[in-house]
Amino acid sequence: AVRDGIILVSSTRHDFDETGRNEVIDAGAVFVYNLAGSQWEQVQKLTTPGINGRVENDYFGRALAIDEYGIVVAGNGHPYDLDGENYLIRSGAVFSFIRDTDNRFDFVEKIIPPLIHRKSYMMFGWSIAMRDGLLVAGAADDSFGLTGDLSEYILQAGAAYLYSRIYGQHWQYEQKLIGVGNQSRNADDWMGWAVAVNADTVVVGVPGQDFDLAGANEVALSGAVYVYDTEVPVDTSCQTGCEVACQTAQETCGNSCQ
């Protein structure tokens, strides 16, 4: 990611902390570079903060985003809640940092899904996007619906989570987005593989989706993109966004949202 004389480079398989010590396999790290004249200089190394922050297979840096206020960094393998407790393997987390006057970043808060949605192997933070006071985090392996109940379980159907910025530097959970409509939520859809946000529009990639706009004409892994208008009130009716489907087998439309 790059913005305003700052480059962020992630290394999800990096094993060492800020001092180059304390090896933890695949904990991950993000390297911060500032533009000094015509040269880029490393000014900071970020690793997973907090209690039980750096753990094996965190993959800190799996996704990241930057805006004028700060950065968000995902560790889609991170297994702990806000207090560093309640281990759920590869549930995932997103970490928010605020920019200081020297273009360095200070940790502000850890973001995870609400309790009813936090599950093992959901990979929250597989993708993230941040813009215009909105944060979207994809969870491509999320297998649960809007209630978190087992009756809605569809293996790796995927989902995305929407947050809004409050008080300048904190993030408030708004809603969970899932596929709706005929054949719009299926096993191995991987909704949330990629996400993008602009103004009041959220775009979510669904590379495993097999069906066209009508939920017919199955073409394996043709993919789709779901588009949501965030101005609609927060309830299930807001998830009637249009589906833009690719029609050729193996195109994997929705693998990348720009």
PDB file of C-alpha atoms in Angstrom:
ATOM      1  CA  ALA A   1       0.000   0.000   0.000  1.00  0.00           C
ATOM      2  CA  VAL A   2       1.220   3.523  -0.717  1.00  0.00           C
ATOM      3  CA  ARG A   3      -0.058   6.991   0.199  1.00  0.00           C
ATOM      4  CA  ASP A   4       1.343  10.465   0.929  1.00  0.00           C
ATOM      5  CA  GLY A   5       5.021   9.511   0.962  1.00  0.00           C
ATOM      6  CA  ILE A   6       4.467   6.254   2.860  1.00  0.00           C
ATOM      7  CA  ILE A   7       4.887   2.681   1.610  1.00  0.00           C
ATOM      8  CA  LEU A   8       3.689  -0.317   3.596  1.00  0.00           C
ATOM      9  CA  VAL A   9       5.190  -3.711   2.775  1.00  0.00           C
ATOM     10  CA  SER A  10       3.782  -6.854   4.382  1.00  0.00           C
ATOM     11  CA  SER A  11       5.641 -10.084   5.050  1.00  0.00           C
ATOM     12  CA  THR A  12       3.102 -12.596   6.326  1.00  0.00           C
ATOM     13  CA  ARG A  13       5.661 -15.378   6.836  1.00  0.00           C
ATOM     14  CA  HIS A  14       8.103 -13.208   8.800  1.00  0.00           C
ATOM     15  CA  ASP A  15       9.133 -14.844  12.088  1.00  0.00           C
ATOM     16  CA  PHE A  16      10.774 -12.114  14.195  1.00  0.00           C
ATOM     17  CA  ASP A  17       9.608  -9.141  16.276  1.00  0.00           C
ATOM     18  CA  GLU A  18      10.572  -5.453  16.012  1.00  0.00           C
ATOM     19  CA  THR A  19      14.020  -6.162  17.509  1.00  0.00           C
ATOM     20  CA  GLY A  20      14.774  -9.055  15.159  1.00  0.00           C
ATOM     21  CA  ARG A  21      14.430 -11.537  18.021  1.00  0.00           C
ATOM     22  CA  ASN A  22      11.768 -13.796  19.561  1.00  0.00           C
ATOM     23  CA  GLU A  23      11.127 -16.148  16.646  1.00  0.00           C
ATOM     24  CA  VAL A  24       7.487 -17.148  16.109  1.00  0.00           C
ATOM     25  CA  ILE A  25       6.817 -19.100  12.925  1.00  0.00           C
ATOM     26  CA  ASP A  26       4.682 -17.172  10.388  1.00  0.00           C
ATOM     27  CA  ALA A  27       3.726 -14.463  12.880  1.00  0.00           C
ATOM     28  CA  GLY A  28       4.089 -11.846  10.145  1.00  0.00           C
ATOM     29  CA  ALA A  29       5.173  -8.215  10.027  1.00  0.00           C
ATOM     30  CA  VAL A  30       4.628  -4.945   8.158  1.00  0.00           C
ATOM     31  CA  PHE A  31       7.515  -2.666   7.209  1.00  0.00           C
ATOM     32  CA  VAL A  32       6.914   1.095   6.983  1.00  0.00           C
ATOM     33  CA  TYR A  33       8.933   3.250   4.601  1.00  0.00           C
ATOM     34  CA  ASN A  34       8.952   7.061   4.349  1.00  0.00           C
ATOM     35  CA  LEU A  35      10.106   9.055   1.352  1.00  0.00           C
ATOM     36  CA  ALA A  36      13.195  11.085   2.242  1.00  0.00           C
ATOM     37  CA  GLY A  37      14.180  13.197  -0.741  1.00  0.00           C
ATOM     38  CA  SER A  38      14.419  10.704  -3.572  1.00  0.00           C
ATOM     39  CA  GLN A  39      15.021   7.653  -1.381  1.00  0.00           C
ATOM     40  CA  TRP A  40      12.746   5.365   0.615  1.00  0.00           C
ATOM     41  CA  GLU A  41      13.870   4.718   4.191  1.00  0.00           C
ATOM     42  CA  GLN A  42      12.494   2.131   6.582  1.00  0.00           C
ATOM     43  CA  VAL A  43      11.270   3.933   9.694  1.00  0.00           C
ATOM     44  CA  GLN A  44       9.226   1.287  11.486  1.00  0.00           C
ATOM     45  CA  LYS A  45       8.432  -2.405  11.715  1.00  0.00           C
ATOM     46  CA  LEU A  46       4.974  -3.420  12.934  1.00  0.00           C
ATOM     47  CA  THR A  47       4.055  -6.786  14.413  1.00  0.00           C
ATOM     48  CA  THR A  48       0.882  -8.076  16.031  1.00  0.00           C
ATOM     49  CA  PRO A  49       0.285  -5.982  19.188  1.00  0.00           C
ATOM     50  CA  GLY A  50      -1.488  -6.750  22.463  1.00  0.00           C
ATOM     51  CA  ILE A  51      -1.829  -9.678  24.843  1.00  0.00           C
ATOM     52  CA  ASN A  52      -1.133 -12.938  23.003  1.00  0.00           C
ATOM     53  CA  GLY A  53      -0.447 -10.750  19.997  1.00  0.00           C
ATOM     54  CA  ARG A  54       2.310 -12.585  18.175  1.00  0.00           C
ATOM     55  CA  VAL A  55       1.441 -16.247  17.809  1.00  0.00           C
ATOM     56  CA  GLU A  56       2.283 -18.929  15.274  1.00  0.00           C
ATOM     57  CA  ASN A  57       0.422 -18.662  11.954  1.00  0.00           C
ATOM     58  CA  ASP A  58      -0.934 -15.167  12.619  1.00  0.00           C
ATOM     59  CA  TYR A  59      -0.075 -14.079   9.065  1.00  0.00           C
ATOM     60  CA  PHE A  60      -0.055 -10.456  10.231  1.00  0.00           C
ATOM     61  CA  GLY A  61      -0.035  -8.344   7.074  1.00  0.00           C
ATOM     62  CA  ARG A  62      -2.249 -10.677   5.024  1.00  0.00           C
ATOM     63  CA  ALA A  63      -4.177  -7.573   3.987  1.00  0.00           C
ATOM     64  CA  LEU A  64      -3.700  -3.893   4.757  1.00  0.00           C
ATOM     65  CA  ALA A  65      -5.100  -0.483   3.884  1.00  0.00           C
ATOM     66  CA  ILE A  66      -4.106   3.125   4.498  1.00  0.00           C
ATOM     67  CA  ASP A  67      -5.968   6.444   4.576  1.00  0.00           C
ATOM     68  CA  GLU A  68      -5.276   9.956   5.826  1.00  0.00           C
ATOM     69  CA  TYR A  69      -5.773   8.926   9.470  1.00  0.00           C
ATOM     70  CA  GLY A  70      -3.900   5.663   9.750  1.00  0.00           C
ATOM     71  CA  ILE A  71      -3.689   2.051   8.664  1.00  0.00           C
ATOM     72  CA  VAL A  72      -5.444  -1.232   9.282  1.00  0.00           C
ATOM     73  CA  VAL A  73      -3.586  -4.535   9.126  1.00  0.00           C
ATOM     74  CA  ALA A  74      -5.165  -7.978   9.054  1.00  0.00           C
ATOM     75  CA  GLY A  75      -3.890 -11.137  10.660  1.00  0.00           C
ATOM     76  CA  ASN A  76      -6.329 -13.659   9.231  1.00  0.00           C
ATOM     77  CA  GLY A  77      -4.805 -16.486  11.268  1.00  0.00           C
ATOM     78  CA  HIS A  78      -4.930 -14.682  14.621  1.00  0.00           C
ATOM     79  CA  PRO A  79      -6.841 -16.857  17.128  1.00  0.00           C
ATOM     80  CA  TYR A  80      -7.583 -14.607  20.144  1.00  0.00           C
ATOM     81  CA  ASP A  81     -10.312 -12.121  21.083  1.00  0.00           C
ATOM     82  CA  LEU A  82      -9.934  -8.502  22.236  1.00  0.00           C
ATOM     83  CA  ASP A  83      -8.580  -9.562  25.622  1.00  0.00           C
ATOM     84  CA  GLY A  84      -6.112 -12.079  24.216  1.00  0.00           C
ATOM     85  CA  GLU A  85      -8.352 -14.937  25.362  1.00  0.00           C
ATOM     86  CA  ASN A  86     -10.953 -17.375  23.974  1.00  0.00           C
ATOM     87  CA  TYR A  87      -8.760 -19.162  21.461  1.00  0.00           C
ATOM     88  CA  LEU A  88     -10.462 -19.971  18.140  1.00  0.00           C
ATOM     89  CA  ILE A  89      -8.034 -21.273  15.553  1.00  0.00           C
ATOM     90  CA  ARG A  90      -7.677 -18.984  12.520  1.00  0.00           C
ATOM     91  CA  SER A  91     -10.668 -16.867  13.459  1.00  0.00           C
ATOM     92  CA  GLY A  92      -8.719 -13.769  12.425  1.00  0.00           C
ATOM     93  CA  ALA A  93      -8.440 -10.158  13.530  1.00  0.00           C
ATOM     94  CA  VAL A  94      -7.747  -6.672  12.155  1.00  0.00           C
ATOM     95  CA  PHE A  95      -5.487  -4.180  13.935  1.00  0.00           C
ATOM     96  CA  SER A  96      -5.929  -0.415  13.654  1.00  0.00           C
ATOM     97  CA  PHE A  97      -3.036   2.057  13.919  1.00  0.00           C
ATOM     98  CA  ILE A  98      -3.165   5.864  13.961  1.00  0.00           C
ATOM     99  CA  ARG A  99      -0.597   7.997  12.109  1.00  0.00           C
ATOM    100  CA  ASP A 100       1.561  10.353  14.162  1.00  0.00           C
ATOM    101  CA  THR A 101       3.290  13.558  13.048  1.00  0.00           C
ATOM    102  CA  ASP A 102       6.413  11.644  11.977  1.00  0.00           C
ATOM    103  CA  ASN A 103       4.490   9.325   9.636  1.00  0.00           C
ATOM    104  CA  ARG A 104       4.850   6.457  12.067  1.00  0.00           C
ATOM    105  CA  PHE A 105       1.959   4.424  13.399  1.00  0.00           C
ATOM    106  CA  ASP A 106       0.695   3.791  16.936  1.00  0.00           C
ATOM    107  CA  PHE A 107      -1.605   0.907  17.805  1.00  0.00           C
ATOM    108  CA  VAL A 108      -5.179   1.952  18.644  1.00  0.00           C
ATOM    109  CA  GLU A 109      -7.425  -1.097  18.737  1.00  0.00           C
ATOM    110  CA  LYS A 110      -8.046  -4.671  17.709  1.00  0.00           C
ATOM    111  CA  ILE A 111     -11.116  -5.467  15.614  1.00  0.00           C
ATOM    112  CA  ILE A 112     -12.873  -8.829  15.543  1.00  0.00           C
ATOM    113  CA  PRO A 113     -16.397  -9.888  14.543  1.00  0.00           C
ATOM    114  CA  PRO A 114     -19.208  -9.780  17.114  1.00  0.00           C
ATOM    115  CA  LEU A 115     -19.372 -12.779  19.444  1.00  0.00           C
ATOM    116  CA  ILE A 116     -22.167 -14.559  17.548  1.00  0.00           C
ATOM    117  CA  HIS A 117     -20.162 -14.393  14.306  1.00  0.00           C
ATOM    118  CA  ARG A 118     -16.666 -15.223  15.558  1.00  0.00           C
ATOM    119  CA  LYS A 119     -15.864 -18.813  14.581  1.00  0.00           C
ATOM    120  CA  SER A 120     -12.844 -21.036  14.051  1.00  0.00           C
ATOM    121  CA  TYR A 121     -11.396 -21.064  10.536  1.00  0.00           C
ATOM    122  CA  MET A 122     -13.473 -18.093   9.340  1.00  0.00           C
ATOM    123  CA  MET A 123     -10.311 -16.184   8.298  1.00  0.00           C
ATOM    124  CA  PHE A 124     -11.629 -12.725   9.235  1.00  0.00           C
ATOM    125  CA  GLY A 125      -9.329 -10.219   7.543  1.00  0.00           C
ATOM    126  CA  TRP A 126      -8.597 -12.296   4.462  1.00  0.00           C
ATOM    127  CA  SER A 127      -9.121  -8.984   2.654  1.00  0.00           C
ATOM    128  CA  ILE A 128      -9.689  -5.420   3.860  1.00  0.00           C
ATOM    129  CA  ALA A 129     -10.534  -2.041   2.356  1.00  0.00           C
ATOM    130  CA  MET A 130     -10.835   1.359   4.032  1.00  0.00           C
ATOM    131  CA  ARG A 131     -12.123   4.644   2.632  1.00  0.00           C
ATOM    132  CA  ASP A 132     -14.485   7.524   3.452  1.00  0.00           C
ATOM    133  CA  GLY A 133     -14.909   6.451   7.073  1.00  0.00           C
ATOM    134  CA  LEU A 134     -15.818   2.857   6.215  1.00  0.00           C
ATOM    135  CA  LEU A 135     -13.878  -0.341   6.779  1.00  0.00           C
ATOM    136  CA  VAL A 136     -14.735  -3.639   5.108  1.00  0.00           C
ATOM    137  CA  ALA A 137     -13.140  -6.925   6.154  1.00  0.00           C
ATOM    138  CA  GLY A 138     -13.619 -10.076   4.125  1.00  0.00           C
ATOM    139  CA  ALA A 139     -13.914 -13.493   5.756  1.00  0.00           C
ATOM    140  CA  ALA A 140     -13.695 -15.851   2.801  1.00  0.00           C
ATOM    141  CA  ASP A 141     -13.998 -19.036   4.869  1.00  0.00           C
ATOM    142  CA  ASP A 142     -16.916 -17.863   7.035  1.00  0.00           C
ATOM    143  CA  SER A 143     -19.509 -20.653   6.934  1.00  0.00           C
ATOM    144  CA  PHE A 144     -22.306 -19.043   8.945  1.00  0.00           C
ATOM    145  CA  GLY A 145     -25.191 -16.704   8.111  1.00  0.00           C
ATOM    146  CA  LEU A 146     -26.578 -13.584   9.753  1.00  0.00           C
ATOM    147  CA  THR A 147     -27.598 -15.234  13.023  1.00  0.00           C
ATOM    148  CA  GLY A 148     -24.463 -17.331  13.515  1.00  0.00           C
ATOM    149  CA  ASP A 149     -26.720 -20.346  14.026  1.00  0.00           C
ATOM    150  CA  LEU A 150     -25.658 -23.808  12.861  1.00  0.00           C
ATOM    151  CA  SER A 151     -28.844 -24.080  10.805  1.00  0.00           C
ATOM    152  CA  GLU A 152     -27.369 -21.506   8.396  1.00  0.00           C
ATOM    153  CA  TYR A 153     -24.055 -23.339   8.032  1.00  0.00           C
ATOM    154  CA  ILE A 154     -22.717 -23.517   4.459  1.00  0.00           C
ATOM    155  CA  LEU A 155     -19.051 -24.500   4.263  1.00  0.00           C
ATOM    156  CA  GLN A 156     -16.840 -21.578   3.199  1.00  0.00           C
ATOM    157  CA  ALA A 157     -19.710 -19.595   1.709  1.00  0.00           C
ATOM    158  CA  GLY A 158     -17.880 -16.495   2.927  1.00  0.00           C
ATOM    159  CA  ALA A 159     -18.964 -13.083   4.182  1.00  0.00           C
ATOM    160  CA  ALA A 160     -17.821  -9.496   4.660  1.00  0.00           C
ATOM    161  CA  TYR A 161     -18.072  -7.257   7.717  1.00  0.00           C
ATOM    162  CA  LEU A 162     -18.747  -3.522   7.631  1.00  0.00           C
ATOM    163  CA  TYR A 163     -17.476  -1.001  10.200  1.00  0.00           C
ATOM    164  CA  SER A 164     -17.755   2.788  10.433  1.00  0.00           C
ATOM    165  CA  ARG A 165     -15.220   5.174  11.956  1.00  0.00           C
ATOM    166  CA  ILE A 166     -16.233   6.931  15.175  1.00  0.00           C
ATOM    167  CA  TYR A 167     -14.373   9.556  17.228  1.00  0.00           C
ATOM    168  CA  GLY A 168     -11.762   9.854  14.494  1.00  0.00           C
ATOM    169  CA  GLN A 169      -9.814   6.697  15.267  1.00  0.00           C
ATOM    170  CA  HIS A 170     -12.116   3.905  16.438  1.00  0.00           C
ATOM    171  CA  TRP A 171     -14.228   1.463  14.437  1.00  0.00           C
ATOM    172  CA  GLN A 172     -17.836   0.539  15.183  1.00  0.00           C
ATOM    173  CA  TYR A 173     -19.396  -2.651  13.843  1.00  0.00           C
ATOM    174  CA  GLU A 174     -22.322  -2.032  11.496  1.00  0.00           C
ATOM    175  CA  GLN A 175     -23.351  -5.258   9.791  1.00  0.00           C
ATOM    176  CA  LYS A 176     -22.449  -8.570   8.237  1.00  0.00           C
ATOM    177  CA  LEU A 177     -22.866  -8.960   4.490  1.00  0.00           C
ATOM    178  CA  ILE A 178     -23.687 -12.311   2.904  1.00  0.00           C
ATOM    179  CA  GLY A 179     -24.944 -13.429  -0.465  1.00  0.00           C
ATOM    180  CA  VAL A 180     -28.740 -13.280  -0.829  1.00  0.00           C
ATOM    181  CA  GLY A 181     -31.068 -14.353  -3.596  1.00  0.00           C
ATOM    182  CA  ASN A 182     -31.377 -17.554  -5.548  1.00  0.00           C
ATOM    183  CA  GLN A 183     -28.116 -19.572  -5.427  1.00  0.00           C
ATOM    184  CA  SER A 184     -26.192 -16.553  -4.121  1.00  0.00           C
ATOM    185  CA  ARG A 185     -24.763 -18.334  -1.075  1.00  0.00           C
ATOM    186  CA  ASN A 186     -23.211 -21.739  -1.656  1.00  0.00           C
ATOM    187  CA  ALA A 187     -20.399 -23.932  -0.401  1.00  0.00           C
ATOM    188  CA  ASP A 188     -16.944 -22.780  -1.509  1.00  0.00           C
ATOM    189  CA  ASP A 189     -18.179 -19.415  -2.801  1.00  0.00           C
ATOM    190  CA  TRP A 190     -15.422 -17.700  -0.771  1.00  0.00           C
ATOM    191  CA  MET A 191     -17.295 -14.436  -0.596  1.00  0.00           C
ATOM    192  CA  GLY A 192     -14.921 -11.800   0.799  1.00  0.00           C
ATOM    193  CA  TRP A 193     -11.874 -13.024  -1.106  1.00  0.00           C
ATOM    194  CA  ALA A 194     -11.483  -9.400  -2.214  1.00  0.00           C
ATOM    195  CA  VAL A 195     -13.258  -6.224  -1.083  1.00  0.00           C
ATOM    196  CA  ALA A 196     -13.387  -2.557  -2.063  1.00  0.00           C
ATOM    197  CA  VAL A 197     -15.223   0.502  -0.734  1.00  0.00           C
ATOM    198  CA  ASN A 198     -15.909   3.965  -2.160  1.00  0.00           C
ATOM    199  CA  ALA A 199     -18.260   6.523  -0.617  1.00  0.00           C
ATOM    200  CA  ASP A 200     -21.463   4.557   0.137  1.00  0.00           C
ATOM    201  CA  THR A 201     -20.694   1.547  -2.055  1.00  0.00           C
ATOM    202  CA  VAL A 202     -19.143  -1.740  -0.934  1.00  0.00           C
ATOM    203  CA  VAL A 203     -17.959  -4.293  -3.502  1.00  0.00           C
ATOM    204  CA  VAL A 204     -17.235  -7.888  -2.502  1.00  0.00           C
ATOM    205  CA  GLY A 205     -15.564 -10.523  -4.686  1.00  0.00           C
ATOM    206  CA  VAL A 206     -17.052 -14.016  -4.756  1.00  0.00           C
ATOM    207  CA  PRO A 207     -14.648 -16.075  -6.916  1.00  0.00           C
ATOM    208  CA  GLY A 208     -16.273 -19.445  -6.213  1.00  0.00           C
ATOM    209  CA  GLN A 209     -19.804 -18.435  -7.239  1.00  0.00           C
ATOM    210  CA  ASP A 210     -21.163 -20.686 -10.047  1.00  0.00           C
ATOM    211  CA  PHE A 211     -24.471 -19.104 -11.106  1.00  0.00           C
ATOM    212  CA  ASP A 212     -25.721 -16.200 -13.214  1.00  0.00           C
ATOM    213  CA  LEU A 213     -27.926 -13.274 -12.124  1.00  0.00           C
ATOM    214  CA  ALA A 214     -31.038 -15.447 -12.026  1.00  0.00           C
ATOM    215  CA  GLY A 215     -29.356 -18.187 -10.009  1.00  0.00           C
ATOM    216  CA  ALA A 216     -29.316 -20.473 -13.057  1.00  0.00           C
ATOM    217  CA  ASN A 217     -26.903 -21.595 -15.795  1.00  0.00           C
ATOM    218  CA  GLU A 218     -24.249 -23.097 -13.531  1.00  0.00           C
ATOM    219  CA  VAL A 219     -20.657 -22.574 -14.692  1.00  0.00           C
ATOM    220  CA  ALA A 220     -18.083 -23.852 -12.210  1.00  0.00           C
ATOM    221  CA  LEU A 221     -15.972 -21.134 -10.570  1.00  0.00           C
ATOM    222  CA  SER A 222     -17.150 -18.465 -12.991  1.00  0.00           C
ATOM    223  CA  GLY A 223     -17.332 -16.050 -10.058  1.00  0.00           C
ATOM    224  CA  ALA A 224     -19.306 -12.937  -9.240  1.00  0.00           C
ATOM    225  CA  VAL A 225     -19.094  -9.551  -7.555  1.00  0.00           C
ATOM    226  CA  TYR A 226     -21.738  -8.404  -5.058  1.00  0.00           C
ATOM    227  CA  VAL A 227     -22.386  -4.671  -4.727  1.00  0.00           C
ATOM    228  CA  TYR A 228     -24.003  -3.134  -1.615  1.00  0.00           C
ATOM    229  CA  ASP A 229     -25.372   0.343  -0.945  1.00  0.00           C
ATOM    230  CA  THR A 230     -24.493   1.212   2.636  1.00  0.00           C
ATOM    231  CA  GLU A 231     -27.081   4.000   2.841  1.00  0.00           C
ATOM    232  CA  VAL A 232     -29.844   1.385   3.183  1.00  0.00           C
ATOM    233  CA  PRO A 233     -30.840   0.897   6.865  1.00  0.00           C
ATOM    234  CA  VAL A 234     -28.920  -1.766   8.748  1.00  0.00           C
ATOM    235  CA  ASP A 235     -31.086  -4.850   8.409  1.00  0.00           C
ATOM    236  CA  THR A 236     -31.387  -7.786   6.032  1.00  0.00           C
ATOM    237  CA  SER A 237     -33.062  -5.637   3.388  1.00  0.00           C
ATOM    238  CA  CYS A 238     -29.767  -3.830   2.804  1.00  0.00           C
ATOM    239  CA  GLN A 239     -28.323  -6.993   1.322  1.00  0.00           C
ATOM    240  CA  THR A 240     -30.195  -6.908  -1.956  1.00  0.00           C
ATOM    241  CA  GLY A 241     -27.194  -5.549  -3.839  1.00  0.00           C
ATOM    242  CA  CYS A 242     -26.796  -6.421  -7.480  1.00  0.00           C
ATOM    243  CA  GLU A 243     -24.738  -9.408  -8.564  1.00  0.00           C
ATOM    244  CA  VAL A 244     -22.414  -9.026 -11.518  1.00  0.00           C
ATOM    245  CA  ALA A 245     -21.635 -12.486 -12.824  1.00  0.00           C
ATOM    246  CA  CYS A 246     -18.967 -13.746 -15.184  1.00  0.00           C
ATOM    247  CA  GLN A 247     -20.190 -16.316 -17.663  1.00  0.00           C
ATOM    248  CA  THR A 248     -17.053 -18.236 -18.621  1.00  0.00           C
ATOM    249  CA  ALA A 249     -15.823 -21.284 -16.733  1.00  0.00           C
ATOM    250  CA  GLN A 250     -12.713 -20.817 -14.563  1.00  0.00           C
ATOM    251  CA  GLU A 251     -12.659 -16.999 -15.042  1.00  0.00           C
ATOM    252  CA  THR A 252     -12.781 -16.638 -11.265  1.00  0.00           C
ATOM    253  CA  CYS A 253     -14.418 -13.248 -11.536  1.00  0.00           C
ATOM    254  CA  GLY A 254     -14.266 -11.534  -8.148  1.00  0.00           C
ATOM    255  CA  ASN A 255     -10.718 -12.665  -7.380  1.00  0.00           C
ATOM    256  CA  SER A 256      -9.681  -9.010  -7.255  1.00  0.00           C
ATOM    257  CA  CYS A 257     -11.762  -5.860  -6.660  1.00  0.00           C
ATOM    258  CA  GLN A 258     -10.225  -2.548  -7.676  1.00  0.00           C
TER     259      GLN A 258
END
